[in-house]
C-alpha positions as a printed Julia matrix, in Angstrom:
473×3 Matrix{Float64}:
   0.0     0.0     0.0
   1.14    3.57   -0.59
   2.61    5.1     2.59
   0.47    8.26    2.36
  -2.71    6.18    2.19
  -1.36    3.87    4.84
  -0.75    6.75    7.26
  -4.21    8.21    6.68
  -5.79    4.8     7.19
  -4.26    4.11   10.57
  -3.77    7.62   11.96
  -7.26    7.83   13.45
  -6.74    4.6    15.34
  -3.41    5.74   16.75
  -4.75    9.13   17.75
  -7.76    7.69   19.54
  -5.72    5.07   21.38
  -2.76    7.23   22.33
  -1.89   10.77   23.35
  -2.53   13.04   20.37
  -5.9    14.32   21.49
  -7.12   17.71   22.61
  -7.61   18.23   26.38
 -11.33   17.49   26.18
 -10.52   14.11   24.52
 -11.77   15.25   21.09
  -9.56   14.01   18.26
  -7.57   16.84   16.73
  -8.51   16.8    12.99
  -5.44   18.88   12.08
  -2.91   16.24   13.07
  -1.05   15.07    9.97
   2.19   13.22    9.43
   4.41   16.25   10.02
   2.68   17.33   13.21
   2.69   13.76   14.44
   6.44   13.42   13.91
   7.02   16.8    15.61
   4.89   15.88   18.65
   6.21   14.82   22.03
   7.41   11.19   22.11
   5.99   10.07   18.75
   7.81    6.74   19.0
   5.97    5.81   22.19
   2.69    6.58   20.43
   3.72    4.63   17.34
   4.86    1.52   19.21
   1.67    1.45   21.29
  -0.48    1.82   18.21
   1.46   -0.8    16.26
   1.15   -3.29   19.1
  -2.6    -2.71   19.22
  -2.9    -3.24   15.47
  -0.8    -6.4    15.85
  -3.25   -7.72   18.43
  -6.26   -6.94   16.24
  -4.71   -8.55   13.17
  -3.71  -11.62   15.18
  -7.29  -12.07   16.36
  -8.47  -12.05   12.73
  -5.82  -14.62   11.77
  -6.76  -16.88   14.67
 -10.48  -16.65   13.88
 -10.07  -17.63   10.24
  -7.17  -20.09   10.55
  -9.05  -22.07   13.19
 -12.03  -22.73   10.92
  -9.7   -23.38    7.98
  -8.37  -26.35    9.96
  -9.94  -29.39   11.59
  -9.95  -27.59   14.96
 -13.25  -25.75   14.59
 -16.37  -25.73   12.46
 -18.31  -22.5    11.93
 -21.72  -23.63   13.14
 -23.3   -20.2    12.73
 -23.94  -17.54   10.08
 -21.18  -15.1    11.04
 -17.56  -15.35    9.91
 -16.46  -17.29    6.82
 -18.68  -20.1     5.59
 -16.21  -21.3     2.97
 -12.92  -21.69    4.84
 -14.38  -24.83    6.45
 -14.81  -26.5     3.02
 -11.92  -25.47    2.47
 -12.61  -23.06   -0.38
  -9.97  -20.35   -0.66
 -10.61  -18.03   -3.59
  -8.3   -15.19   -4.49
 -11.41  -13.0    -4.79
 -12.51  -13.74   -1.19
 -12.58  -10.61    0.99
 -11.19  -12.57    3.94
  -8.18  -13.68    1.89
  -7.64  -10.06    0.87
  -7.94   -8.76    4.42
  -5.51  -11.29    5.84
  -2.98  -10.34    3.18
  -3.5    -6.65    3.99
  -2.89   -7.38    7.66
   0.52   -8.84    6.81
   1.43   -5.81    4.69
   0.12   -3.32    7.24
   2.2    -4.82   10.06
   5.33   -4.8     7.94
   4.77   -1.19    6.81
   3.89    0.04   10.31
   7.06   -1.51   11.7
   9.19   -0.09    8.88
   7.71    3.38    9.26
   8.47    3.35   12.96
  12.01    2.06   12.47
  12.81    4.72    9.87
  10.66    7.86    9.9
   9.6     7.89   13.55
  12.97    6.78   14.92
  14.7     9.52   12.93
  12.27   12.13   14.25
  12.31   11.07   17.92
  15.63   11.33   19.79
  14.04    9.49   22.7
  13.7     6.28   20.68
  15.06    3.36   22.71
  16.36   -0.12   21.94
  13.18   -1.44   23.54
  11.12    0.52   21.0
  13.15   -0.86   18.13
  12.9    -4.37   19.55
   9.1    -4.25   19.62
   8.86   -2.99   16.05
  11.4    -5.53   14.8
   9.62   -8.53   16.29
   6.31   -7.34   14.83
   7.98   -6.96   11.44
   9.5   -10.43   11.76
   6.1   -11.82   12.75
   4.54  -10.33    9.63
   7.02  -12.37    7.57
   6.23  -15.46    9.67
   2.52  -15.06    8.94
   3.3   -14.7     5.23
   5.61  -17.72    5.27
   3.26  -19.96    7.23
  -0.03  -19.23    5.5
   0.45  -17.79    2.01
   1.94  -19.09   -1.22
   3.59  -15.76   -2.03
   3.35  -12.1    -1.01
   5.31   -8.88   -1.51
   8.08   -8.16    0.96
   8.07   -4.42    0.4
   5.62   -1.7    -0.56
   4.89   -1.93   -4.31
   7.27   -4.84   -4.82
   6.89   -8.09   -6.71
   5.64  -11.1    -4.78
   8.07  -13.69   -3.46
   7.34  -17.24   -2.36
   6.81  -18.36    1.19
  10.35  -19.67    1.7
  11.77  -16.2     1.09
   9.26  -14.74    3.54
  10.63  -17.0     6.27
  14.21  -16.11    5.38
  13.24  -12.45    5.68
  11.79  -13.2     9.11
  15.1   -14.71   10.23
  17.04  -11.69    8.96
  14.84   -9.36   11.0
  15.1   -11.63   14.05
  18.9   -11.36   13.77
  18.45   -7.6    14.09
  16.06   -7.94   17.02
  18.07  -10.34   19.18
  20.81   -7.88   20.27
  18.09   -5.43   21.32
  16.27   -7.92   23.59
  15.73   -6.41   27.01
  15.67   -9.56   29.14
  15.8   -13.36   29.04
  12.13  -13.66   28.17
  12.71  -11.48   25.11
  15.71  -13.57   24.09
  13.81  -16.85   24.49
  10.98  -15.35   22.46
  13.24  -14.4    19.54
  15.04  -17.75   19.53
  11.64  -19.49   19.44
  10.42  -17.44   16.48
  13.71  -18.21   14.74
  13.27  -21.93   15.45
   9.72  -21.73   14.06
  10.91  -20.17   10.8
  13.8   -22.62   10.4
  11.48  -25.53   11.22
   9.01  -24.62    8.48
  11.89  -24.3     6.02
  13.08  -27.79    6.96
  16.43  -26.51    8.26
  16.76  -29.05   11.05
  20.15  -27.98   12.38
  19.24  -24.3    12.6
  15.84  -25.02   14.14
  17.35  -27.32   16.75
  20.07  -24.81   17.65
  17.58  -22.02   18.25
  15.13  -24.29   20.06
  17.89  -25.35   22.44
  19.03  -21.76   22.9
  15.49  -20.73   23.82
  15.08  -23.54   26.33
  18.47  -22.87   27.89
  17.21  -19.37   28.66
  13.69  -20.3    29.74
  11.7   -23.51   29.45
   8.48  -21.92   30.7
   8.23  -18.59   28.85
   5.27  -17.49   26.74
   4.51  -14.27   24.85
   1.01  -12.92   24.23
  -0.78  -10.07   22.53
  -3.14   -8.2    24.79
  -6.62   -6.75   24.22
  -8.45   -3.91   25.91
 -12.24   -3.82   26.11
 -12.23   -0.27   27.52
 -10.53    1.12   24.41
 -12.25   -1.14   21.89
  -9.27   -3.4    21.18
 -11.31   -6.6    21.01
 -10.35  -10.22   20.45
 -12.62  -11.26   17.56
 -11.51  -14.86   17.96
 -12.86  -14.76   21.5
 -16.24  -13.59   20.25
 -16.45  -16.55   17.88
 -15.11  -19.16   20.29
 -16.76  -18.03   23.53
 -20.16  -17.67   21.88
 -21.78  -20.51   19.94
 -20.44  -19.64   16.47
 -17.54  -22.07   16.41
 -17.75  -25.66   17.61
 -14.6   -27.68   18.26
 -13.94  -31.09   16.78
 -15.33  -33.36   19.52
 -11.94  -34.86   20.43
 -10.77  -31.28   21.19
 -13.82  -30.38   23.27
 -11.82  -30.43   26.52
  -9.71  -27.48   25.31
 -12.62  -25.17   24.45
 -13.07  -22.27   25.12
  -9.46  -21.09   25.33
 -10.83  -17.54   25.28
 -13.59  -16.99   27.82
 -15.3   -14.35   29.9
 -15.56  -14.44   33.67
 -17.28  -11.07   33.42
 -18.73   -9.04   30.56
 -15.57   -7.0    29.96
 -12.97   -9.78   29.85
 -10.75   -9.9    26.76
  -8.38  -12.86   26.8
  -4.89  -12.53   25.28
  -3.62  -14.67   22.39
  -0.37  -16.57   22.82
   2.02  -15.98   19.89
   5.04  -17.97   21.13
   5.86  -20.32   24.0
   8.5   -22.73   25.19
   6.44  -25.77   24.21
   7.19  -25.2    20.54
  10.88  -25.82   21.12
  10.28  -29.24   22.7
   8.06  -30.19   19.77
  10.74  -29.15   17.3
  13.41  -31.13   19.18
  11.19  -34.21   19.31
  10.44  -34.07   15.6
  14.11  -33.5    14.79
  15.05  -36.57   16.83
  12.54  -38.67   14.91
  13.98  -37.43   11.62
  17.3   -38.93   12.79
  15.57  -42.17   13.91
  16.29  -41.41   17.58
  13.04  -42.66   19.06
  14.21  -42.68   22.68
  15.4   -39.09   22.45
  12.11  -38.02   20.87
  10.15  -39.67   23.68
  12.36  -37.93   26.25
  11.6   -34.56   24.65
   7.87  -35.31   24.66
   8.04  -36.34   28.32
   9.77  -33.06   29.19
   7.15  -31.22   27.15
   4.34  -32.98   28.97
   5.72  -31.85   32.33
   5.68  -28.24   31.14
   2.13  -28.49   29.81
   0.84  -30.11   32.99
   2.21  -27.17   34.98
   0.52  -24.55   32.83
  -2.33  -22.64   34.5
  -5.94  -23.77   34.34
  -8.9   -21.44   34.64
 -11.5   -23.0    36.9
 -15.18  -22.26   37.41
 -15.95  -21.09   33.89
 -19.69  -20.9    33.3
 -20.18  -22.19   29.74
 -23.73  -23.41   30.31
 -25.24  -21.34   27.51
 -23.03  -23.1    24.97
 -25.38  -26.03   24.53
 -23.29  -27.48   21.68
 -26.23  -27.02   19.31
 -28.15  -23.73   19.95
 -29.67  -23.37   16.51
 -26.51  -24.28   14.65
 -26.08  -26.44   11.58
 -25.28  -29.62   13.48
 -25.37  -30.96   17.01
 -22.19  -31.56   18.99
 -21.82  -33.9    21.98
 -22.28  -32.32   25.4
 -22.17  -35.4    27.62
 -18.9   -36.52   29.29
 -19.94  -40.18   29.15
 -19.4   -40.15   25.38
 -16.26  -41.9    24.13
 -14.43  -40.44   21.15
 -12.26  -42.03   18.48
 -10.06  -40.06   16.1
 -11.2   -42.27   13.19
 -13.08  -45.52   12.73
  -9.82  -47.45   13.18
  -8.69  -45.63   16.34
  -9.37  -46.62   19.92
 -12.22  -45.03   21.83
 -11.03  -42.53   24.43
 -12.77  -41.17   27.51
 -12.4   -37.73   29.04
 -12.38  -35.68   25.85
 -15.94  -34.33   26.27
 -16.6   -32.18   29.31
 -19.92  -31.41   30.96
 -21.09  -27.82   30.44
 -24.71  -28.45   31.4
 -26.17  -26.73   34.47
 -25.12  -26.72   37.25
 -21.6   -27.66   36.15
 -18.73  -25.21   35.8
 -15.73  -26.18   33.69
 -11.95  -25.89   33.89
  -9.86  -25.04   30.8
  -6.08  -24.81   30.27
  -5.49  -21.43   28.62
  -1.8   -21.46   27.74
  -1.41  -25.11   26.71
  -3.29  -28.32   27.23
  -3.12  -31.87   25.94
  -4.91  -35.19   26.24
  -1.61  -37.03   25.84
  -0.43  -38.94   28.89
   2.93  -40.28   29.93
   1.6   -43.79   29.3
   0.84  -42.83   25.7
   4.37  -41.49   25.24
   5.89  -44.58   26.81
   3.75  -46.8    24.63
   4.89  -45.57   21.21
   7.46  -47.9    19.69
   7.69  -46.89   16.03
   8.73  -43.78   14.16
   5.28  -43.22   12.67
   3.35  -43.71   15.9
   5.68  -41.26   17.66
   5.37  -38.74   14.82
   1.59  -38.96   14.96
   1.78  -38.26   18.69
   3.96  -35.21   18.0
   1.35  -33.82   15.63
  -1.47  -34.56   18.05
   0.42  -32.6    20.7
   1.12  -29.79   18.22
  -2.59  -29.62   17.44
  -3.68  -29.61   21.07
  -0.95  -27.3    22.38
  -1.43  -24.71   19.62
  -5.22  -25.12   19.67
  -7.11  -21.84   19.08
  -3.85  -20.03   18.26
  -4.28  -20.15   14.48
  -1.35  -22.46   13.79
  -2.94  -25.65   12.46
  -3.29  -24.87    8.69
   0.51  -24.6     8.4
   0.87  -28.15    9.76
  -1.74  -29.3     7.24
   0.2   -27.69    4.38
  -2.65  -25.36    3.38
  -1.64  -22.02    1.83
  -3.77  -19.03    0.88
  -3.59  -17.55   -2.63
  -2.42  -14.11   -3.63
  -5.46  -11.84   -3.56
  -7.02  -10.4    -6.71
  -5.99   -6.8    -6.07
  -2.32   -7.67   -5.53
  -2.22  -10.13   -8.44
  -3.41   -7.41  -10.79
  -0.58   -5.07   -9.84
   2.47   -7.31  -10.06
   3.95   -9.03  -13.08
   4.37  -12.42  -11.38
   1.07  -12.66   -9.52
  -1.05  -14.86  -11.81
   0.78  -18.06  -10.89
  -0.21  -17.67   -7.21
  -3.94  -16.98   -7.49
  -4.87  -20.58   -6.71
  -4.75  -21.76   -3.09
  -2.47  -24.66   -2.25
  -4.43  -27.45   -0.61
  -2.6   -30.8    -0.37
  -4.36  -33.7    -2.07
  -4.74  -35.6     1.21
  -6.83  -32.82    2.8
 -10.52  -33.83    2.66
 -12.81  -31.49    0.76
 -16.48  -30.6     1.27
 -16.05  -30.02    5.0
 -14.62  -33.48    5.58
 -12.08  -32.35    8.15
 -14.93  -31.42   10.5
 -17.09  -34.52    9.92
 -17.99  -36.97   12.68
 -20.76  -39.43   13.53
 -22.58  -39.48   16.87
 -24.04  -42.78   18.04
 -26.4   -41.77   20.83
 -27.23  -45.32   21.8
 -23.64  -46.43   22.2
 -22.57  -42.96   23.35
 -19.68  -42.8    20.93
 -18.34  -40.17   18.57
 -16.31  -41.22   15.53
 -14.28  -38.57   13.72
 -14.26  -39.22    9.98
 -10.59  -38.38    9.37
  -7.65  -38.6    11.73
  -5.76  -35.7    10.22
  -2.64  -36.33   12.3
  -2.37  -39.8    10.8
  -2.9   -38.38    7.31
  -0.07  -35.91    7.96
   2.23  -38.8     8.91
   1.14  -40.93    5.96
   2.07  -38.03    3.67
   5.18  -37.02    5.57
   7.49  -37.47    2.6
   5.56  -34.96    0.48
   6.81  -31.39    0.27
   3.64  -30.1     1.91
   3.99  -31.31    5.49
   6.46  -32.57    8.14
   9.37  -30.3     7.2
  12.16  -32.49    8.62
  11.26  -35.67    6.73
């Protein structure tokens, strides 16, 4: 987007949310770029505004990526009705908006690092660090979820691998500016994530180990603010009855909840758990089953020590409430991940009056130590890794990347670059079921069983040698 248009588009948001207002709290209509840059502490204003936009864009990504996967089905009329299919058209407004979010974050960060930093002598390393990690995250979003996007304003599009390499370059700039160990662990984890998706096992492992050597319990979140209208749209969809989780993930829902009418839950964007998952998968790629199991055991200990929110009143959920299909709401139901998988108890929780529920809100998993101990082959261990990835990153918008699904270049961008036409089709691996199959299940009310139609974690493993999934294989 053009910088002049970009500044006009976001200026109102920044001015409302920050300090450039008249004493009676009326927005000053005469504030333009020059007066903004000449104001007191413009960098503080810019960083705050950029972080708020980051949070808002992340909530949109989480909302749409969750229904694009097998995690959630949109059981209501709001939000996308085609991502569940999955149908990903380059003319779809949601595809366009997600792409614009990536570009806006990159441009906001760049503007702050250049124009605002030059204008504000009070700019600190902490300011630069925040803008750099947001810029790096924009490249991560592009590399994880799109086939190709521009990497600069008005530039040609480049494929997803280059987006991730750009992310690593920016993370190299950010690391020396980290203010504390949590910051350093955060940057190493993002670096490990980018290297993992690129299939660079050695680099991913090195950064995963570096992160864990600094902190094996850290997590980083984006925050929301109901008072100032910075709302988590993913929470609205998940806490209400729009989205219904795949029944075997019922015990993790809702990750975003309200204990009172003003609550806005944060979204986790990085955490130590990812590093254990990377190390386990790397060990399996080297046929080191025992080491992989040791990493999963260490991971399980971390997850079991994550906080749990108790006494959540989710009684209005109902698991049907006028939606398109009924979901189980009885804890006596047993669930199997496919018709050939074993039935498992404890995956459905009771939300019916008078029961209150407890939900892990950083990470949770149904995997037990006995399950880890019991795997004795490469493929069974790899399937367990992907089950834990799905459960631990649940409701964080990460799953489509593990499924190998990539969004197309949007129509507007494709029309303005010479190399855009080849990226206007979404990339959906052949093994991904169409026509809503990822969300399909059968309820047997007499036997009190739920059978998921497709065990997507097994399909990932069965296709692990394709270029679409399992980067280390």
